[in-house]
């Protein structure tokens, strides 16, 4: 579908200053060519297999299934991917597109740092220069990821405008791109931004759903009854859902950040508080103030701390094909710890939101019903956030002692 | 139907003088000073005032304007304050106003209501840099603005392709706003190396005056765009002055600055 038709019919579109139109068109054309190119498809799939480690396992969560006593729970472990999350998938895809376009540099924004690490990783692998834009606040709370991005050869640029978090990092990356689109390729980290990014990233990420279908069929001889995924921008969610959109018997549930309260600024619930808007190049549901400014957000999970939602996901929500639910910070943390204890899987705090909602509905389901939760990433990155949230005294003591050891 | 902008452009037109469109952010540094800054800009010789409705995330703007918008919003500036300022500039200072903002402000208010407000407050033209001419909302804004006698000013950049340039030129009125380079607003950066061939290309595609903006802060810069540029847009340079100057001297400094630009 052409850009104009897309804008007329649905959320999405390319609402950008004129100076980005050319760069987007260039990507759109190349992506369409790549889709028809069997060599490209082969190369992409081969990288997913040999570099990223796909297919990721679908784990039968036997202990939690027994614990809740209702539906049968499976965990799609995207955390088993190289760099620890599903993000590497669309980064590999986009790096291949950038290569085809002859670009020299990859730029990206990052919140929790996972997308930054994934972009820096593919930049290192493919020999691109790399710049990662990251909010000052996120840099402070995700220092280990900053360290790794730098070791991977990327330059991490601290963004001090606005709320100094993810949305401001996106703004700065877009601005840099406006001035350098000749040599730079912007690796957008979710299924959002101007066309063709949402479609392109969804296409790359839809491998998750394809694998869920095949693996559930193998394990259960049927399709899943429910697929649950967390929704920040929505890349892991649309990735897990896309293959099932036409399967009306499969319930698709996106779980948003319920944060610490229901008021705007205390969460990232676009379902409750979002309204139609145009922001960062696309039309979708956004958290906004009464004047049309982009509202602040909150989540214990940096990757969910974002005011907008991928346009395709917003469309599926509008069409009532995807349900949106939410889980609070507290419930997400509880779900994270429970999953670790019962199944030996440490999920990212983002994914823990999806788990929290699954744990709410599991007891109400019959034993025959199969629930697949997409565990979008592993929780190693959340060590500092989690221990701070739990006010973990022993860890705090360790940090203080570690500083002393460091000083020696 | 001619509006205040057309009448003003006619006055400085025909290659005699490069007109000046001076930019300010409503509510920066304060709402009260915005009015006085507009007065100083006009007193110094600005022909058109571009009023920016502050937005939380101004995508096409560089750090100076981003900060000005944020400070203004922190001060509690509302969208209606920009409309009131526009009416003041048009009525009291007899200077046409071009209102600049971002798509979300417009669609949040509703395109028709936004245009009604523009008309009510004597706004001559509107610039919405992140609303492309071929988007659904861009087309609707054009329709509504035209119906109310307001120009929808399109922003062009050096990378624009021939077909798109021709399409935009065909539906443009008022003037065409050409950015002097790829990138965002801001002072102290060089113009695109192909600035003149690009401006010539635009000139060839349209009979409308060309405004040139981004990085213009001196008389020398204005001379440089002169062969093709009919209007020089002074944006971040004014914000920069406001930031650097002690409050009691801001108004005089701004007036002198515009006088110097005109010399």
XYZ file of C-alpha atoms in Angstrom:
671
model
C 0.000 0.000 0.000
C 1.359 3.428 -0.843
C 2.125 6.039 1.806
C -0.856 8.273 0.989
C -3.399 5.461 1.090
C -2.032 4.386 4.451
C -2.463 7.848 5.910
C -6.014 8.083 4.710
C -7.149 4.743 5.984
C -5.670 4.127 9.340
C -3.216 5.100 12.035
C 0.348 5.376 10.836
C 1.483 7.544 7.943
C 4.597 9.659 7.611
C 4.115 12.987 9.384
C 7.585 14.388 9.068
C 9.203 17.629 7.979
C 9.791 17.738 4.240
C 13.508 17.118 4.660
C 12.902 13.536 5.819
C 10.536 12.624 3.004
C 13.338 11.672 0.640
C 15.118 9.461 3.190
C 11.886 7.630 4.055
C 11.011 7.080 0.434
C 14.462 5.635 -0.163
C 13.928 3.131 2.690
C 10.397 2.292 1.551
C 11.585 1.448 -1.954
C 14.534 -0.610 -0.713
C 12.405 -2.490 1.823
C 9.859 -3.369 -0.859
C 12.660 -4.603 -3.114
C 14.163 -6.615 -0.262
C 10.826 -8.297 0.447
C 10.794 -9.658 -3.083
C 14.451 -10.646 -2.988
C 14.878 -14.299 -2.000
C 18.578 -13.718 -1.310
C 17.668 -11.053 1.248
C 15.126 -13.342 2.906
C 17.648 -16.156 3.014
C 20.356 -13.936 4.483
C 17.973 -12.533 7.126
C 16.726 -15.976 8.194
C 20.261 -17.307 8.219
C 21.385 -14.493 10.553
C 18.438 -15.122 12.847
C 19.495 -18.727 13.086
C 23.269 -18.527 13.226
C 23.770 -15.164 14.948
C 20.696 -14.495 17.048
C 19.950 -18.094 17.990
C 16.453 -18.532 16.611
C 14.124 -20.248 16.999
C 13.867 -19.211 20.631
C 12.394 -21.880 22.907
C 8.750 -22.197 23.862
C 8.964 -23.348 27.465
C 6.153 -25.273 29.102
C 5.814 -23.588 32.511
C 4.752 -26.693 34.341
C 5.281 -25.388 37.864
C 3.356 -22.156 37.311
C 0.607 -24.052 35.508
C 0.208 -26.230 38.598
C 0.532 -23.214 40.891
C -2.354 -21.355 39.276
C -4.409 -24.465 38.589
C -6.137 -23.171 35.484
C -4.930 -22.803 31.892
C -1.711 -24.287 30.601
C 1.112 -21.761 30.498
C 3.911 -21.512 27.957
C 6.693 -18.939 27.895
C 8.062 -17.882 24.525
C 11.568 -17.071 25.630
C 12.734 -14.183 23.455
C 15.326 -13.498 26.131
C 17.276 -16.399 24.651
C 18.089 -14.205 21.660
C 21.593 -12.789 21.265
C 21.764 -9.523 23.301
C 18.903 -10.744 25.465
C 15.721 -9.609 23.740
C 13.620 -9.710 20.587
C 15.051 -6.318 19.562
C 18.039 -7.868 17.787
C 15.626 -9.231 15.152
C 14.525 -5.925 13.643
C 18.019 -4.521 14.116
C 19.441 -7.280 11.929
C 16.729 -6.669 9.348
C 17.290 -2.942 9.286
C 21.064 -3.282 9.198
C 20.664 -5.361 6.047
C 18.461 -2.634 4.544
C 21.022 0.041 5.528
C 23.737 -2.017 3.881
C 21.702 -2.265 0.681
C 21.299 1.520 0.744
C 25.051 1.994 1.079
C 24.825 3.874 4.385
C 27.898 4.295 6.539
C 26.420 4.946 9.956
C 23.600 3.539 12.077
C 21.886 5.822 14.549
C 19.309 4.791 17.122
C 17.505 5.928 20.219
C 17.180 3.833 23.314
C 15.298 3.888 26.601
C 16.225 0.875 28.675
C 19.313 0.463 26.560
C 18.342 -2.871 24.978
C 17.661 -1.426 21.554
C 20.845 0.615 21.825
C 22.868 -2.485 22.639
C 21.195 -4.400 19.806
C 21.905 -1.587 17.324
C 25.498 -1.217 18.518
C 25.856 -4.990 18.168
C 24.674 -5.118 14.553
C 26.757 -2.012 13.781
C 29.817 -3.847 15.085
C 28.951 -6.981 13.147
C 28.325 -5.200 9.841
C 31.028 -2.539 10.180
C 28.869 0.579 10.554
C 29.764 3.631 12.614
C 27.166 4.001 15.347
C 25.567 6.763 17.402
C 23.044 6.008 20.142
C 20.815 8.772 21.519
C 19.754 8.232 25.097
C 18.023 10.443 27.653
C 20.158 11.713 30.505
C 17.811 10.071 33.035
C 17.974 6.713 31.230
C 21.758 6.909 31.013
C 21.861 7.349 34.765
C 19.603 4.381 35.432
C 20.930 2.047 32.744
C 24.672 2.595 33.019
C 25.654 -1.063 32.392
C 24.008 -0.928 28.954
C 25.774 2.363 28.211
C 29.049 0.695 29.101
C 28.388 -2.159 26.698
C 27.265 0.105 23.877
C 30.548 1.961 24.209
C 32.562 -1.281 24.235
C 30.716 -2.294 21.077
C 32.102 0.832 19.472
C 29.071 3.109 19.624
C 29.062 6.731 20.676
C 26.332 7.278 23.278
C 24.886 10.778 23.066
C 23.253 12.104 26.201
C 19.950 13.899 25.554
C 19.140 16.599 28.061
C 15.982 18.100 26.533
C 12.413 17.581 27.790
C 11.922 14.750 30.242
C 15.402 13.423 29.343
C 13.957 9.973 28.590
C 13.016 7.832 25.590
C 10.704 10.225 23.747
C 13.340 12.963 23.893
C 15.983 10.540 22.648
C 13.705 9.780 19.661
C 13.317 13.523 18.991
C 17.085 14.063 19.002
C 17.778 11.025 16.845
C 15.220 12.244 14.297
C 16.823 15.682 14.278
C 20.296 14.278 13.783
C 18.938 12.135 10.978
C 17.360 15.154 9.305
C 20.795 16.693 8.993
C 22.679 13.489 8.105
C 20.296 11.265 6.173
C 22.730 11.012 3.245
C 25.163 8.848 5.175
C 23.114 7.745 8.199
C 20.390 5.173 8.607
C 18.032 5.529 11.566
C 17.345 2.147 13.182
C 13.980 2.742 14.840
C 13.575 0.443 17.814
C 9.914 -0.424 17.720
C 6.921 -0.677 15.400
C 6.471 3.065 15.366
C 7.766 6.207 13.696
C 6.943 7.245 10.146
C 6.030 4.799 7.392
C 7.630 2.386 6.431
C 9.154 1.691 9.868
C 6.090 0.190 11.611
C 5.439 -2.166 8.715
C 9.105 -2.997 8.265
C 9.745 -3.806 11.928
C 6.502 -5.760 12.188
C 7.534 -7.806 9.153
C 10.867 -8.646 10.760
C 9.346 -9.338 14.196
C 6.482 -11.494 12.906
C 8.920 -14.427 13.114
C 7.954 -14.590 16.825
C 4.335 -15.444 16.041
C 5.345 -17.844 13.291
C 7.488 -19.744 15.765
C 4.776 -19.684 18.449
C 2.336 -21.199 15.960
C 4.688 -23.986 14.965
C 5.914 -24.714 18.487
C 2.439 -24.711 20.070
C 1.127 -26.941 17.330
C 3.965 -29.356 17.967
C 3.475 -29.337 21.741
C -0.304 -29.154 21.942
C -1.515 -30.150 18.473
C -3.468 -26.909 18.282
C -3.070 -23.147 18.225
C -2.747 -21.218 21.478
C -6.008 -19.939 22.953
C -4.429 -16.781 24.329
C -1.257 -14.890 23.394
C -0.147 -12.222 25.860
C 2.581 -9.619 25.315
C 3.599 -6.344 26.921
C 3.094 -3.129 24.969
C 5.442 -0.189 25.043
C 5.832 0.821 21.430
C 4.604 -2.679 20.639
C 7.329 -4.496 18.678
C 7.270 -7.727 20.679
C 3.468 -7.626 20.869
C 2.802 -7.166 17.170
C 5.575 -9.678 16.486
C 3.842 -12.291 18.625
C 0.316 -11.403 17.445
C 0.687 -10.861 13.733
C 0.567 -14.484 12.669
C -2.690 -14.954 14.613
C -4.592 -11.821 13.575
C -6.784 -13.792 11.206
C -7.235 -16.690 13.664
C -10.327 -15.411 15.412
C -10.148 -18.195 18.015
C -6.883 -16.861 19.419
C -7.273 -14.123 22.031
C -4.575 -11.477 21.668
C -3.865 -9.437 24.793
C -1.473 -6.489 25.005
C -0.481 -5.388 28.487
C 0.407 -1.775 29.134
C 2.313 -0.184 31.990
C -0.154 0.494 34.817
C 2.616 2.274 36.707
C 1.769 3.630 40.134
C -1.683 5.065 39.531
C -4.459 5.835 37.080
C -3.719 9.520 36.504
C -1.839 10.808 33.453
C 1.856 10.907 34.337
C 1.618 7.899 36.625
C 1.474 5.198 33.935
C 1.667 4.567 30.197
C -1.906 3.377 29.607
C -2.924 4.536 26.164
C -6.111 2.495 26.442
C -7.364 4.472 29.421
C -5.827 7.867 28.828
C -4.668 7.946 25.224
C -6.199 9.886 22.382
C -5.626 10.358 18.670
C -2.493 12.300 17.935
C 0.385 12.889 15.556
C 3.805 12.592 17.085
C 7.299 11.512 16.069
C 6.177 10.975 12.510
C 3.076 8.822 12.939
C -0.587 8.963 13.837
C -1.750 6.791 16.696
C -2.952 6.830 20.281
C -0.880 9.068 22.527
C -0.937 10.227 26.098
C -1.561 13.944 25.866
C -2.378 16.972 27.953
C -5.601 18.935 27.527
C -3.701 21.285 25.164
C -2.306 18.563 22.894
C 1.176 18.359 24.347
C 2.726 14.946 24.835
C 2.185 13.943 28.444
C 4.778 12.510 30.802
C 4.680 8.775 31.502
C 5.832 6.422 34.203
C 6.736 2.762 34.375
C 9.147 0.682 36.407
C 10.117 -0.780 33.027
C 12.017 1.765 30.950
C 10.924 0.088 27.718
C 7.247 0.705 28.487
C 7.788 4.286 29.606
C 6.633 5.809 26.305
C 3.555 7.921 25.437
C 2.620 6.345 22.091
C 1.797 3.004 20.565
C 2.655 1.408 17.243
C -0.030 2.307 14.671
C -0.782 -1.254 13.580
C -1.390 -2.275 17.164
C -3.596 0.778 17.729
C -5.573 -0.204 14.629
C -6.032 -3.766 15.872
C -7.176 -2.372 19.225
C -9.665 -0.065 17.497
C -10.939 -3.032 15.500
C -11.291 -4.942 18.793
C -8.952 -7.653 17.548
C -6.410 -6.933 20.264
C -7.435 -6.388 23.888
C -5.440 -3.916 25.922
C -5.023 -4.523 29.627
C -2.567 -3.202 32.166
C -0.427 -4.285 35.081
C 0.975 -2.040 37.791
C 4.658 -1.711 38.662
C 3.986 -3.731 41.799
C 2.246 -6.604 40.011
C 4.938 -6.681 37.333
C 7.722 -6.946 39.907
C 5.813 -9.708 41.727
C 5.356 -11.579 38.445
C 9.043 -11.209 37.644
C 10.102 -12.759 40.948
C 7.472 -15.485 40.767
C 8.572 -16.528 37.268
C 12.202 -16.665 38.368
C 11.384 -18.749 41.440
C 9.011 -21.228 39.817
C 10.430 -21.602 36.330
C 14.057 -20.523 36.426
C 13.327 -17.816 33.887
C 14.228 -14.237 34.803
C 12.026 -12.036 32.642
C 12.627 -8.372 31.817
C 10.418 -5.981 33.776
C 8.699 -5.103 30.501
C 7.743 -8.743 29.875
C 6.785 -9.101 33.546
C 3.770 -6.900 32.821
C 2.500 -9.499 30.359
C 3.196 -12.242 32.879
C 1.361 -10.347 35.621
C -1.778 -10.176 33.508
C -1.450 -13.837 32.493
C -1.226 -14.805 36.170
C -4.433 -12.893 36.770
C -6.392 -14.805 34.140
C -4.797 -18.257 34.351
C -6.798 -19.490 37.363
C -10.032 -18.579 35.571
C -9.208 -20.623 32.466
C -9.884 -24.316 31.907
C -7.051 -26.841 31.936
C -7.432 -27.302 28.208
C -6.748 -23.687 27.402
C -3.230 -22.786 26.331
C -1.744 -19.398 27.182
C 1.488 -18.252 25.574
C 3.217 -15.277 27.150
C 5.836 -13.599 25.033
C 8.769 -13.018 27.365
C 10.273 -10.297 25.213
C 13.600 -10.147 26.995
C 15.561 -11.345 29.933
C 15.808 -9.456 33.177
C 19.578 -9.137 33.658
C 19.407 -5.503 32.594
C 16.925 -4.751 35.381
C 19.233 -5.783 38.200
C 19.760 -2.221 39.429
C 16.185 -1.071 38.869
C 14.758 -4.095 40.566
C 17.007 -3.990 43.593
C 16.284 -0.268 43.970
C 12.546 -0.912 43.687
C 12.769 -3.676 46.296
C 15.073 -1.541 48.434
C 17.252 -4.620 48.674
C 19.513 -3.927 51.663
C 22.127 -6.591 50.887
C 22.509 -5.370 47.338
C 22.795 -1.789 48.516
C 25.543 -2.890 50.895
C 27.261 -4.717 48.066
C 27.176 -1.575 45.899
C 28.696 0.530 48.640
C 31.422 -2.057 49.191
C 31.969 -2.388 45.465
C 32.651 1.334 45.227
C 35.265 0.985 47.927
C 36.852 -1.958 46.100
C 36.706 0.053 42.893
C 38.472 2.993 44.527
C 41.309 0.722 45.666
C -8.713 37.609 -1.612
C -5.657 39.415 -0.312
C -4.845 39.336 3.374
C -2.392 41.411 5.414
C 0.491 39.196 4.419
C -0.126 39.697 0.681
C -0.345 43.458 1.082
C 2.917 43.529 3.042
C 4.740 41.319 0.556
C 3.621 43.605 -2.257
C 5.255 46.531 -0.464
C 8.723 45.014 -0.251
C 8.384 42.932 -3.382
C 9.769 43.286 -6.899
C 13.315 42.618 -5.735
C 13.743 45.934 -3.947
C 14.321 44.738 -0.427
C 14.591 41.402 1.247
C 11.732 41.313 3.704
C 12.288 40.068 7.237
C 10.109 37.518 8.957
C 11.112 37.480 12.609
C 10.230 34.545 14.779
C 9.263 34.456 18.423
C 8.016 31.783 20.783
C 4.873 32.801 22.627
C 5.565 33.069 26.329
C 9.336 33.123 26.041
C 10.880 34.394 28.195
C 7.477 35.501 29.552
C 4.085 36.228 28.081
C 4.331 39.926 28.905
C 7.731 40.169 27.241
C 6.519 38.338 24.118
C 4.284 41.297 23.308
C 7.110 43.751 23.855
C 9.542 41.614 21.859
C 7.096 41.680 18.949
C 7.006 45.473 19.296
C 10.808 45.673 19.223
C 11.021 43.389 16.209
C 8.560 45.579 14.320
C 10.239 48.778 15.494
C 13.539 47.419 14.164
C 11.984 46.766 10.777
C 10.573 43.236 10.782
C 7.945 42.954 8.050
C 6.256 39.751 9.190
C 6.072 38.204 12.647
C 6.186 34.429 12.891
C 4.618 33.351 16.166
C 5.428 29.857 17.353
C 2.810 28.113 19.454
C 5.031 26.219 21.893
C 4.767 22.444 21.657
C 6.221 19.885 24.039
C 8.212 18.161 21.296
C 9.116 20.544 18.477
C 10.581 18.096 15.994
C 11.981 20.499 13.405
C 13.612 22.833 15.906
C 17.128 23.014 17.238
C 18.113 23.242 20.918
C 17.525 27.007 21.350
C 13.890 26.885 20.245
C 13.293 23.569 22.015
C 14.442 25.165 25.263
C 12.378 28.297 24.638
C 9.262 26.180 24.052
C 9.888 24.171 27.197
C 10.424 27.294 29.321
C 7.293 28.841 27.907
C 5.240 25.730 28.685
C 6.751 25.617 32.162
C 5.533 29.213 32.557
C 2.031 27.955 31.825
C 1.593 29.320 28.298
C -1.607 28.101 26.630
C -2.462 27.795 22.950
C -4.929 30.665 23.270
C -2.062 32.957 24.330
C -0.541 32.620 20.864
C -3.829 33.586 19.245
C -4.139 36.625 21.499
C -0.567 37.649 20.718
C -1.259 37.289 17.005
C -4.296 39.546 17.198
C -2.221 42.130 19.071
C 0.563 42.087 16.468
C -1.836 42.395 13.561
C -4.088 45.044 15.066
C -1.784 47.168 17.199
C 1.508 46.747 15.356
C -0.115 46.584 11.903
C 2.149 43.670 11.007
C 0.999 40.409 9.464
C 1.338 37.249 11.478
C 2.297 33.761 10.382
C 1.494 31.200 13.054
C 3.837 28.233 13.341
C 3.157 25.053 15.282
C 3.153 21.276 15.055
C 0.507 18.884 13.754
C -0.604 17.581 17.125
C -1.606 21.015 18.384
C -3.746 21.524 15.272
C -5.469 18.150 15.225
C -5.983 18.167 18.964
C -7.912 21.412 18.634
C -9.616 20.215 15.459
C -8.591 21.521 12.042
C -11.733 23.546 11.450
C -11.703 25.127 14.887
C -7.992 25.898 14.530
C -8.653 27.725 11.260
C -11.645 29.552 12.779
C -9.409 30.771 15.597
C -6.750 31.830 13.104
C -9.279 33.838 11.170
C -10.751 35.381 14.296
C -7.286 36.471 15.433
C -6.271 37.910 12.040
C -3.580 35.354 11.300
C -2.441 35.593 7.682
C -0.589 32.338 7.299
C 0.048 29.042 9.038
C 3.134 26.811 9.070
C 2.907 23.208 10.286
C 6.221 21.597 9.352
C 5.292 18.015 10.274
C 2.032 17.967 8.321
C 2.847 16.952 4.741
C 0.764 18.439 1.933
C -0.385 14.977 0.817
C -1.517 13.702 4.211
C -5.231 13.529 4.983
C -4.900 16.221 7.643
C -2.603 18.320 5.444
C -5.227 18.351 2.707
C -7.969 19.196 5.187
C -5.940 22.035 6.690
C -5.299 23.434 3.208
C -9.017 23.300 2.408
C -10.118 24.938 5.641
C -7.364 27.574 5.608
C -8.088 28.545 2.007
C -11.783 28.817 2.772
C -10.978 31.316 5.517
C -8.473 33.361 3.513
C -5.416 32.049 5.365
C -2.266 30.935 3.552
C -0.900 27.493 4.362
C 2.838 28.015 4.053
C 4.800 24.963 2.925
C 8.336 24.284 4.094
C 10.743 22.945 1.474
C 14.241 21.562 1.916
C 17.236 21.087 -0.387
C 16.566 17.325 -0.778
C 13.111 17.864 -2.286
C 12.513 15.982 -5.497
C 11.262 17.592 -8.705
C 7.840 15.991 -8.805
C 7.067 16.796 -5.182
C 8.332 20.359 -5.553
C 6.063 20.932 -8.521
C 3.075 19.470 -6.716
C 3.607 21.634 -3.638
C 4.291 24.735 -5.758
C 1.014 24.263 -7.608
C -1.062 24.387 -4.435
C 1.027 26.891 -2.444
C -0.072 30.449 -1.737
C 1.482 33.297 0.248
C 5.134 32.325 0.013
C 7.299 29.214 0.026
C 9.538 28.650 3.021
C 12.866 27.131 1.971
C 15.206 25.804 4.633
C 18.780 26.775 3.860
C 20.047 23.283 4.633
C 19.023 19.839 5.864
C 18.626 19.678 9.636
C 16.873 21.700 12.296
C 16.630 25.393 13.131
C 19.610 27.048 14.733
C 22.255 29.689 14.327
C 25.880 29.413 13.370
C 25.580 26.581 10.880
C 26.501 26.825 7.232
C 24.008 26.906 4.407
C 23.759 23.930 2.061
C 26.525 23.950 -0.553
C 23.913 23.793 -3.294
C 21.746 26.540 -1.747
C 21.539 28.712 -4.859
C 20.835 25.975 -7.355
C 18.130 24.670 -5.029
C 16.577 28.123 -4.584
C 16.731 28.648 -8.349
C 14.970 25.338 -8.803
C 12.208 26.430 -6.422
C 11.987 29.873 -8.047
C 11.501 28.229 -11.412
C 8.652 26.120 -10.092
C 6.618 28.956 -8.614
C 5.774 32.629 -8.982
C 5.531 32.967 -5.190
C 8.096 34.837 -3.089
C 10.689 32.634 -1.419
C 11.393 32.880 2.271
C 14.718 31.404 3.355
C 15.291 30.294 6.926
C 17.572 28.264 9.230
C 20.896 29.743 10.221
C 20.300 33.374 9.227
C 21.618 35.800 11.804
C 23.373 38.682 10.054
C 23.128 41.198 7.252
C 25.816 39.169 5.485
C 23.631 36.066 5.607
C 20.739 38.038 4.148
C 22.960 39.285 1.335
C 23.968 35.716 0.650
C 20.388 34.573 0.074
C 19.507 37.781 -1.764
C 19.605 36.693 -5.400
C 16.672 34.323 -4.922
C 15.400 34.911 -1.393
C 12.626 37.480 -1.012
C 12.122 37.029 2.723
C 14.767 36.208 5.337
C 13.510 34.238 8.321
C 15.192 35.158 11.588
C 14.435 32.565 14.221
C 16.958 31.098 16.613
C 19.097 34.262 16.402
C 16.396 36.185 18.289
C 16.068 33.445 20.921
C 19.852 33.439 21.252
C 19.826 37.207 21.886
C 17.089 36.854 24.494
C 19.066 34.149 26.244
C 22.321 36.112 26.273
C 20.987 39.550 27.163
C 20.113 40.830 30.652
C 16.308 41.202 30.855
C 16.357 45.010 31.113
C 18.274 45.277 27.802
C 16.418 42.635 25.769
C 14.018 44.952 23.952
C 16.592 47.536 22.849
C 19.048 44.813 21.832
C 16.455 43.097 19.678
C 15.409 46.311 17.985
C 19.015 47.228 17.196
C 19.660 43.719 15.919
C 16.823 43.962 13.392
C 17.896 47.447 12.358
C 21.382 46.086 11.628
C 19.932 43.197 9.623
C 18.141 45.690 7.447
C 21.150 47.903 6.762
